[in-house]
mmCIF file of C-alpha atoms in Angstrom:
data_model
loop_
_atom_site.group_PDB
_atom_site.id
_atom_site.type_symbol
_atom_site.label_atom_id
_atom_site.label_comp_id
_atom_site.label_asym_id
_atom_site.label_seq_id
_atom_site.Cartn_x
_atom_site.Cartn_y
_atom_site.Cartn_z
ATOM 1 C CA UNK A 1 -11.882 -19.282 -60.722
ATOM 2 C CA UNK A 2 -11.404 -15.544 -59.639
ATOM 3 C CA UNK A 3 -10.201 -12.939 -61.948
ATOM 4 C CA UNK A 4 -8.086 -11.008 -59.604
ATOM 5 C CA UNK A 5 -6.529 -13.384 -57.701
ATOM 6 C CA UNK A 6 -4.359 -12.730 -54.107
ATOM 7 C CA UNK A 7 -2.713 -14.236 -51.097
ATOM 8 C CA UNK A 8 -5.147 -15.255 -48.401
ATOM 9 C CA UNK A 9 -3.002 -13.366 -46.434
ATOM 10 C CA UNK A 10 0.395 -11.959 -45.119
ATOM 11 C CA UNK A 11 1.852 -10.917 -41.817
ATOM 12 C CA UNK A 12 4.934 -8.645 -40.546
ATOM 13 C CA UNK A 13 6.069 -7.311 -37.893
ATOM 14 C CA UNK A 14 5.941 -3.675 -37.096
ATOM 15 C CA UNK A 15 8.255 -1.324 -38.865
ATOM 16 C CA UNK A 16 8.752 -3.935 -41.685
ATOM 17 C CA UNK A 17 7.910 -4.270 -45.084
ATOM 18 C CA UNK A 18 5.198 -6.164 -47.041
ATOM 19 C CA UNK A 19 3.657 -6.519 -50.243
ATOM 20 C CA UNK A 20 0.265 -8.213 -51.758
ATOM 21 C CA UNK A 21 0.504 -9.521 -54.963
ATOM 22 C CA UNK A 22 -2.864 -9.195 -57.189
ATOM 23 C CA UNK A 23 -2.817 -11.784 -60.363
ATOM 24 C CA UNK A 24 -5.073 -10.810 -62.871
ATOM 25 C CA UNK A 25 -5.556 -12.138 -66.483
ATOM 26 C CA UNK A 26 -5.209 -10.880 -70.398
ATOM 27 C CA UNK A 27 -8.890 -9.488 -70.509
ATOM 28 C CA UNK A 28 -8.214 -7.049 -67.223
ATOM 29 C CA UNK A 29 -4.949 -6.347 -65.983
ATOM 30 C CA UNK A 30 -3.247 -7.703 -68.820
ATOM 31 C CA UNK A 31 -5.571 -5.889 -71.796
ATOM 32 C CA UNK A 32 -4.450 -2.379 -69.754
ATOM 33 C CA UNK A 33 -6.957 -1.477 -67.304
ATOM 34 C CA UNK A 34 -5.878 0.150 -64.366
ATOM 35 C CA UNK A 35 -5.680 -1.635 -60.521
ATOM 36 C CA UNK A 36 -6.999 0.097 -57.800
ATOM 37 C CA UNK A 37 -6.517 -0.995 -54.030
ATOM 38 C CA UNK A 38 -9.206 -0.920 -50.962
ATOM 39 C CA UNK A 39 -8.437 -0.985 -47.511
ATOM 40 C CA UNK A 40 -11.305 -2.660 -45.365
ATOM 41 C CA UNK A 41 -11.002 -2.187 -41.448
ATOM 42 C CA UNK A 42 -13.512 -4.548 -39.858
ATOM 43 C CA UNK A 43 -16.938 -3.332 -40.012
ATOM 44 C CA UNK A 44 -16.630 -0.408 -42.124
ATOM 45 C CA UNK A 45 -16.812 -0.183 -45.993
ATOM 46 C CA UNK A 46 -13.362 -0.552 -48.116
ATOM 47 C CA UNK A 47 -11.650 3.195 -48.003
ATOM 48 C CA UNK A 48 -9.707 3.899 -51.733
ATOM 49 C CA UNK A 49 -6.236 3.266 -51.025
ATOM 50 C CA UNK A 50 -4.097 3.902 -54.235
ATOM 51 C CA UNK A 51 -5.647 4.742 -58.061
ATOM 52 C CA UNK A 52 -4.535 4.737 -61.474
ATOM 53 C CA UNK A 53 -1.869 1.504 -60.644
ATOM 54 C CA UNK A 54 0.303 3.967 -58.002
ATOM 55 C CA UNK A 55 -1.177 7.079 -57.348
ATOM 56 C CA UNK A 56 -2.137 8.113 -53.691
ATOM 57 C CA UNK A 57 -5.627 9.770 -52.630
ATOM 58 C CA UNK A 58 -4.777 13.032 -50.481
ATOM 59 C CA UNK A 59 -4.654 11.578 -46.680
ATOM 60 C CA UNK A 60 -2.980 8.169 -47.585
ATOM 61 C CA UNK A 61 0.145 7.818 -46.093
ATOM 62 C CA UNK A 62 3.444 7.394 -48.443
ATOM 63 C CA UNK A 63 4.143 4.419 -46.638
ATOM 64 C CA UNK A 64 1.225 2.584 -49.022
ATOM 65 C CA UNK A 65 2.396 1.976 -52.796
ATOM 66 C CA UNK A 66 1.083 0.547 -55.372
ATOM 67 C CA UNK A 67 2.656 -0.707 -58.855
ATOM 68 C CA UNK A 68 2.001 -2.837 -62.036
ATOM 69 C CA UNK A 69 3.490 -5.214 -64.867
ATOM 70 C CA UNK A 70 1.838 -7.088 -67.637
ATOM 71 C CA UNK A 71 -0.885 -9.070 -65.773
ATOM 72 C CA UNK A 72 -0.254 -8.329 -62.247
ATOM 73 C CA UNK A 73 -0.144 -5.706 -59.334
ATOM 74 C CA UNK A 74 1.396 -5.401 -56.144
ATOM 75 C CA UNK A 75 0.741 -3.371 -53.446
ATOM 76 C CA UNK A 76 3.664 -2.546 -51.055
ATOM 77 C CA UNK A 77 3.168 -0.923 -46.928
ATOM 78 C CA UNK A 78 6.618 0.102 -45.825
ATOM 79 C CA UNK A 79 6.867 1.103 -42.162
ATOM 80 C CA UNK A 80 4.317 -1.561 -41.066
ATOM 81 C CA UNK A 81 2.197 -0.317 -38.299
ATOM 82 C CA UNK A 82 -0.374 -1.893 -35.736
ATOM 83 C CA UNK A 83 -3.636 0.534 -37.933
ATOM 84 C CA UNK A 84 -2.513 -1.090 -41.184
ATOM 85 C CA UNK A 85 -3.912 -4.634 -39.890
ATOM 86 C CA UNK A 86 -7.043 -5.234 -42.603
ATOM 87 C CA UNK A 87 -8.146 -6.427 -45.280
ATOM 88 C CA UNK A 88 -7.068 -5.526 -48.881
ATOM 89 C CA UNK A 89 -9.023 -5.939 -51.877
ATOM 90 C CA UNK A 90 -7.436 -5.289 -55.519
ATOM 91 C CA UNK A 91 -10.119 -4.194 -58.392
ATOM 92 C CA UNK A 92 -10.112 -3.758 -61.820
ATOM 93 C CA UNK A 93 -12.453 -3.742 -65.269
ATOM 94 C CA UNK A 94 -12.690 -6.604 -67.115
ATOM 95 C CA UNK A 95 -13.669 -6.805 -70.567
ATOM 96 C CA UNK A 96 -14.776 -10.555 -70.536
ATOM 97 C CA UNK A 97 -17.481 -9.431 -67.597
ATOM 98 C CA UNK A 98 -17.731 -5.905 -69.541
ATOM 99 C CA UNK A 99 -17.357 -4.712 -65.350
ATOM 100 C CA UNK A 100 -15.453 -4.076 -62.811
ATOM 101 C CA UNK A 101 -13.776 -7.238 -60.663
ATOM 102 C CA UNK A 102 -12.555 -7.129 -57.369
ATOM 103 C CA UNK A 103 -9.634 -9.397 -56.076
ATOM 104 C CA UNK A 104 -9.630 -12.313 -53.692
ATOM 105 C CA UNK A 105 -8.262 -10.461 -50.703
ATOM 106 C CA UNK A 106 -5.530 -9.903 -48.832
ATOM 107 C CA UNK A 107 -5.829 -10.219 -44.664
ATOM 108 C CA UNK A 108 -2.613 -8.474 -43.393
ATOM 109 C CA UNK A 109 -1.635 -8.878 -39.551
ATOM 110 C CA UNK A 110 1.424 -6.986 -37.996
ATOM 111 C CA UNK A 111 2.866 -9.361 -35.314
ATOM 112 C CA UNK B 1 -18.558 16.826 -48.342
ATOM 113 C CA UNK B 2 -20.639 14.468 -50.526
ATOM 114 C CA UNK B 3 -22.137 12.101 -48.760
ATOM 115 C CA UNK B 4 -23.589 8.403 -49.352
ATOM 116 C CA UNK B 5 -26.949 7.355 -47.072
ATOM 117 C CA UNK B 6 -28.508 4.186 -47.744
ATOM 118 C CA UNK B 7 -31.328 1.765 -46.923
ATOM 119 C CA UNK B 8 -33.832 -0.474 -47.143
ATOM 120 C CA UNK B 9 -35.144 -4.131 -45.594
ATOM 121 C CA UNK B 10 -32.187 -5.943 -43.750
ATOM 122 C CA UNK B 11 -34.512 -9.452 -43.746
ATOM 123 C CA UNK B 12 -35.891 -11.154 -46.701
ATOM 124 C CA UNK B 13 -37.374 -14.516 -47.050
ATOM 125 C CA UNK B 14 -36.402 -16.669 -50.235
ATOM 126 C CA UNK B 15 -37.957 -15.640 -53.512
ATOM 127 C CA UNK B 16 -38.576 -12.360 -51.980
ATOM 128 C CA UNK B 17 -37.234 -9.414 -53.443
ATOM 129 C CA UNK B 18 -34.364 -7.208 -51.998
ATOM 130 C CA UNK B 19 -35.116 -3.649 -52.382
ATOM 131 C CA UNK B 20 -32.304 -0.859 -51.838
ATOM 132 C CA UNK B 21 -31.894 2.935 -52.070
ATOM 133 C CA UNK B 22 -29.069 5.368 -52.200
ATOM 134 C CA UNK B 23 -29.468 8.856 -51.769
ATOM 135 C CA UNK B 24 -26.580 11.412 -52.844
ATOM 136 C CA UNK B 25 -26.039 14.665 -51.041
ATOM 137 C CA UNK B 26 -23.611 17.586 -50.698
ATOM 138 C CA UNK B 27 -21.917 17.207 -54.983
ATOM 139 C CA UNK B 28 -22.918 16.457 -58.582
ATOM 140 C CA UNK B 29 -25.196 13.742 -59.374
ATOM 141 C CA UNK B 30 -24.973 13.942 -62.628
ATOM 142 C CA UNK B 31 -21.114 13.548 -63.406
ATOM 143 C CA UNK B 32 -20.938 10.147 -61.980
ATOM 144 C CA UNK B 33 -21.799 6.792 -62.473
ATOM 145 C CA UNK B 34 -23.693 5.084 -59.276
ATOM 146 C CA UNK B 35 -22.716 1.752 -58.316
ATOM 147 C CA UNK B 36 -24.250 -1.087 -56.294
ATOM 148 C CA UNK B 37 -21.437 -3.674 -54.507
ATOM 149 C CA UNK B 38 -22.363 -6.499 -52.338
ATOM 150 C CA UNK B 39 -19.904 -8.201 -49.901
ATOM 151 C CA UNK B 40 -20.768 -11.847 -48.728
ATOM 152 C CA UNK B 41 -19.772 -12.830 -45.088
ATOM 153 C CA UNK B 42 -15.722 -13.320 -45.014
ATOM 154 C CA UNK B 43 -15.560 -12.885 -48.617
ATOM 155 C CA UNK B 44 -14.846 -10.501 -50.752
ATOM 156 C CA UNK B 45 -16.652 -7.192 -52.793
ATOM 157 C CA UNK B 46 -19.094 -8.092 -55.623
ATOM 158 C CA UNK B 47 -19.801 -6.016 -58.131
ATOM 159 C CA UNK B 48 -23.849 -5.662 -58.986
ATOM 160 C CA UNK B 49 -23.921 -2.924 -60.919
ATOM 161 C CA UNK B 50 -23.993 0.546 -61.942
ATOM 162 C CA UNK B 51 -26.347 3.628 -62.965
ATOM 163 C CA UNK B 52 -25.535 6.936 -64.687
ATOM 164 C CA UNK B 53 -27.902 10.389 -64.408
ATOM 165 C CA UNK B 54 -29.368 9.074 -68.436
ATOM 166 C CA UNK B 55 -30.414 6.040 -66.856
ATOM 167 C CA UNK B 56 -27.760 3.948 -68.710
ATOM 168 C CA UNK B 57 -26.186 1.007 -66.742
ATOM 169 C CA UNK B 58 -24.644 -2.061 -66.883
ATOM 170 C CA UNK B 59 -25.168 -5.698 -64.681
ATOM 171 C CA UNK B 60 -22.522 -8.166 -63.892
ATOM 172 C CA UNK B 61 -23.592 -11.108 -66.098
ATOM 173 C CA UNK B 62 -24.432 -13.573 -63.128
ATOM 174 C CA UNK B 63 -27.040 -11.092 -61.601
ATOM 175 C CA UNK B 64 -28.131 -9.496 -64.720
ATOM 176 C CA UNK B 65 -31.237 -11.473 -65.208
ATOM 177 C CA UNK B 66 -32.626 -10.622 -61.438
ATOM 178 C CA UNK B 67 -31.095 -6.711 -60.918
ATOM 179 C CA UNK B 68 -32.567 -3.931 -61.809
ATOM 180 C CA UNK B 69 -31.453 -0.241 -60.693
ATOM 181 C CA UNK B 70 -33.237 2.568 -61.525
ATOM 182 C CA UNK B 71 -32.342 6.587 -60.558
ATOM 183 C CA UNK B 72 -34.360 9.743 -59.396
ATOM 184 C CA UNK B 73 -32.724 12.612 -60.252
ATOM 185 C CA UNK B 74 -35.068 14.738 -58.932
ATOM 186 C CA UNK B 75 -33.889 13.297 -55.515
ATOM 187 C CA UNK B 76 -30.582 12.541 -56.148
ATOM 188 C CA UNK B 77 -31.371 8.806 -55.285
ATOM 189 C CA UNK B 78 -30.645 5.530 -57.046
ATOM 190 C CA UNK B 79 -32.204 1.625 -56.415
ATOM 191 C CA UNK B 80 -31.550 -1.505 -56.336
ATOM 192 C CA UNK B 81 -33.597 -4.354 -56.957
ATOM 193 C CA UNK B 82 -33.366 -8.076 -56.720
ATOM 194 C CA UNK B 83 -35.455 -10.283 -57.893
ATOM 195 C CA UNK B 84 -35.892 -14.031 -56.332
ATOM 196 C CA UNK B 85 -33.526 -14.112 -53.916
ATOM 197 C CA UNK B 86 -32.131 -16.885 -52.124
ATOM 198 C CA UNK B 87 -29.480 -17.887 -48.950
ATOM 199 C CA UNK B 88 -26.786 -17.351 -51.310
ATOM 200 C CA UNK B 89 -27.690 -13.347 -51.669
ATOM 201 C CA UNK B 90 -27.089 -12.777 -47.888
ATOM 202 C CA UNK B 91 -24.068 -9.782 -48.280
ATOM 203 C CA UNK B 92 -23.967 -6.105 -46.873
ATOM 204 C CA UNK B 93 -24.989 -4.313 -49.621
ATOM 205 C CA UNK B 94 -23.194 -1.185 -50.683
ATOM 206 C CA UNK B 95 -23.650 1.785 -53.060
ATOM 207 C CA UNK B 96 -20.957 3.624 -54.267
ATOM 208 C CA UNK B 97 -20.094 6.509 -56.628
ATOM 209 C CA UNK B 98 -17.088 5.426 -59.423
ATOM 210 C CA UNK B 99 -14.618 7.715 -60.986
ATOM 211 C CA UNK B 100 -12.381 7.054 -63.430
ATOM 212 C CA UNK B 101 -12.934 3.313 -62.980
ATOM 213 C CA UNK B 102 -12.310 3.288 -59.230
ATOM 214 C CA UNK B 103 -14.901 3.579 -56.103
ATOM 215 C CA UNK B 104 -13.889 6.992 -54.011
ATOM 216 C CA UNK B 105 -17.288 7.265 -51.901
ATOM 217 C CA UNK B 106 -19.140 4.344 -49.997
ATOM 218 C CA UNK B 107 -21.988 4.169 -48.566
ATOM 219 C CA UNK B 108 -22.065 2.536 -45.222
ATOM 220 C CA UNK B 109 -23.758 -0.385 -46.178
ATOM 221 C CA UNK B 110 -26.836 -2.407 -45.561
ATOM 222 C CA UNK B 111 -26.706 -6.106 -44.230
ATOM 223 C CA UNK B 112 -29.334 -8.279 -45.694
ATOM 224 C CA UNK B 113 -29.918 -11.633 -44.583
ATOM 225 C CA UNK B 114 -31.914 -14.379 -46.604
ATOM 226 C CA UNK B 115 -33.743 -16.559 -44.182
ATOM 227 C CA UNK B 116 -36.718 -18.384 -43.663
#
């Protein structure tokens, strides 16, 4: 059973909104640790995406948000557009695995 | 621009042992800790585990008794090694540098494939 848990995947259309839940447990998300979210385009390495639970690297758009509450994390794309179609991967630390988890992952496709 | 180059032997038979290095260039190599990640096909990131300029690290539990990395800071280069492999270790490999608990540089990573 996966630490960081999340929806196989979600679609929109463009210019709409979605969000990707990430379900963690007491001894990661829920003990405190911060969530941090990856964007994978096909073939490349995950790119940082949001740190620290909400907080943007420089070059992100604003239309990528990120937020927490007691043992899960969401991650929210506003403005959906055709680039944004990937995969995204949740991670955390977890004190059971004294390391760093990543989630399930979530495959988003704009319609 | 700090960057992240990688390699090492893309095709290993079974018991054979995967052997990876990162080299650092363009930053510090001593304010960070160096991590290893392996992705499976169509799944997701696995963390291995991770190296600091001391030589201190830490496994993930499941690999620990097969992993070992080991750094050259004389190079700015850190390894990965891992012992016995099997099918099951076929991933691209990646090494990455962690801040504050999250991965900001990648390397481009390094597919492996366990075959015989």
């Amino acid at each position: 059973q996966s630490l960081l848990t999340q929806p196989p995947s979600v679609s929109g259309a463009p210019g709409q909104r979605v969000t990707i839940s990430c379900t963690g447990r007491s001894s990661n998300i829920g003990a405190g640790y911060d969530v941090y979210w990856y964007q994978q385009l096909p073939g490349t390495a995950p790119k940082l995406l949001i740190y620290g639970n909400s907080n943007r690297p420089s070059g992100v758009p604003d239309r990528f948000s990120g937020s927490k509450s007691g043992t899960s994390a969401s991650l929210a794309v506003t403005g959906l557009q055709a680039e944004d179609e990937a995969d995204y991967y949740c991670q955390s630390y977890d004190s059971s695995l004294s390391g760093y988890v990543f989630g399930t992952g979530t495959k988003v496709t704009v319609l | 621009q700090v960057q992240l180059q990688q390699w090492g032997a893309g095709l290993l038979k079974p018991s054979e042992t995967l052997s990876l290095t990162c080299a650092v260039s363009g930053g510090s190599f001593n304010d960070y800790y160096w991590n290893w990640i392996r992705q499976p096909p169509g799944k997701g990131p696995e963390w291995i585990g991770e190296i600091n300029h001391s030589g201190s690290t830490n496994f993930n539990p499941s690999l620990k008794s097969r992993v070992t990395i080991s750094i050259d800071t004389s190079k700015n280069q850190f390894s990965l090694e891992l012992g016995s492999v099997t099918a099951a270790d076929t991933a691209v490999y990646y090494c990455a540098r962690l801040v504050r608990g999250y991965l900001d540089l990648w390397g481009r990573g390094t597919l492996v494939t366990v075959s015989s």
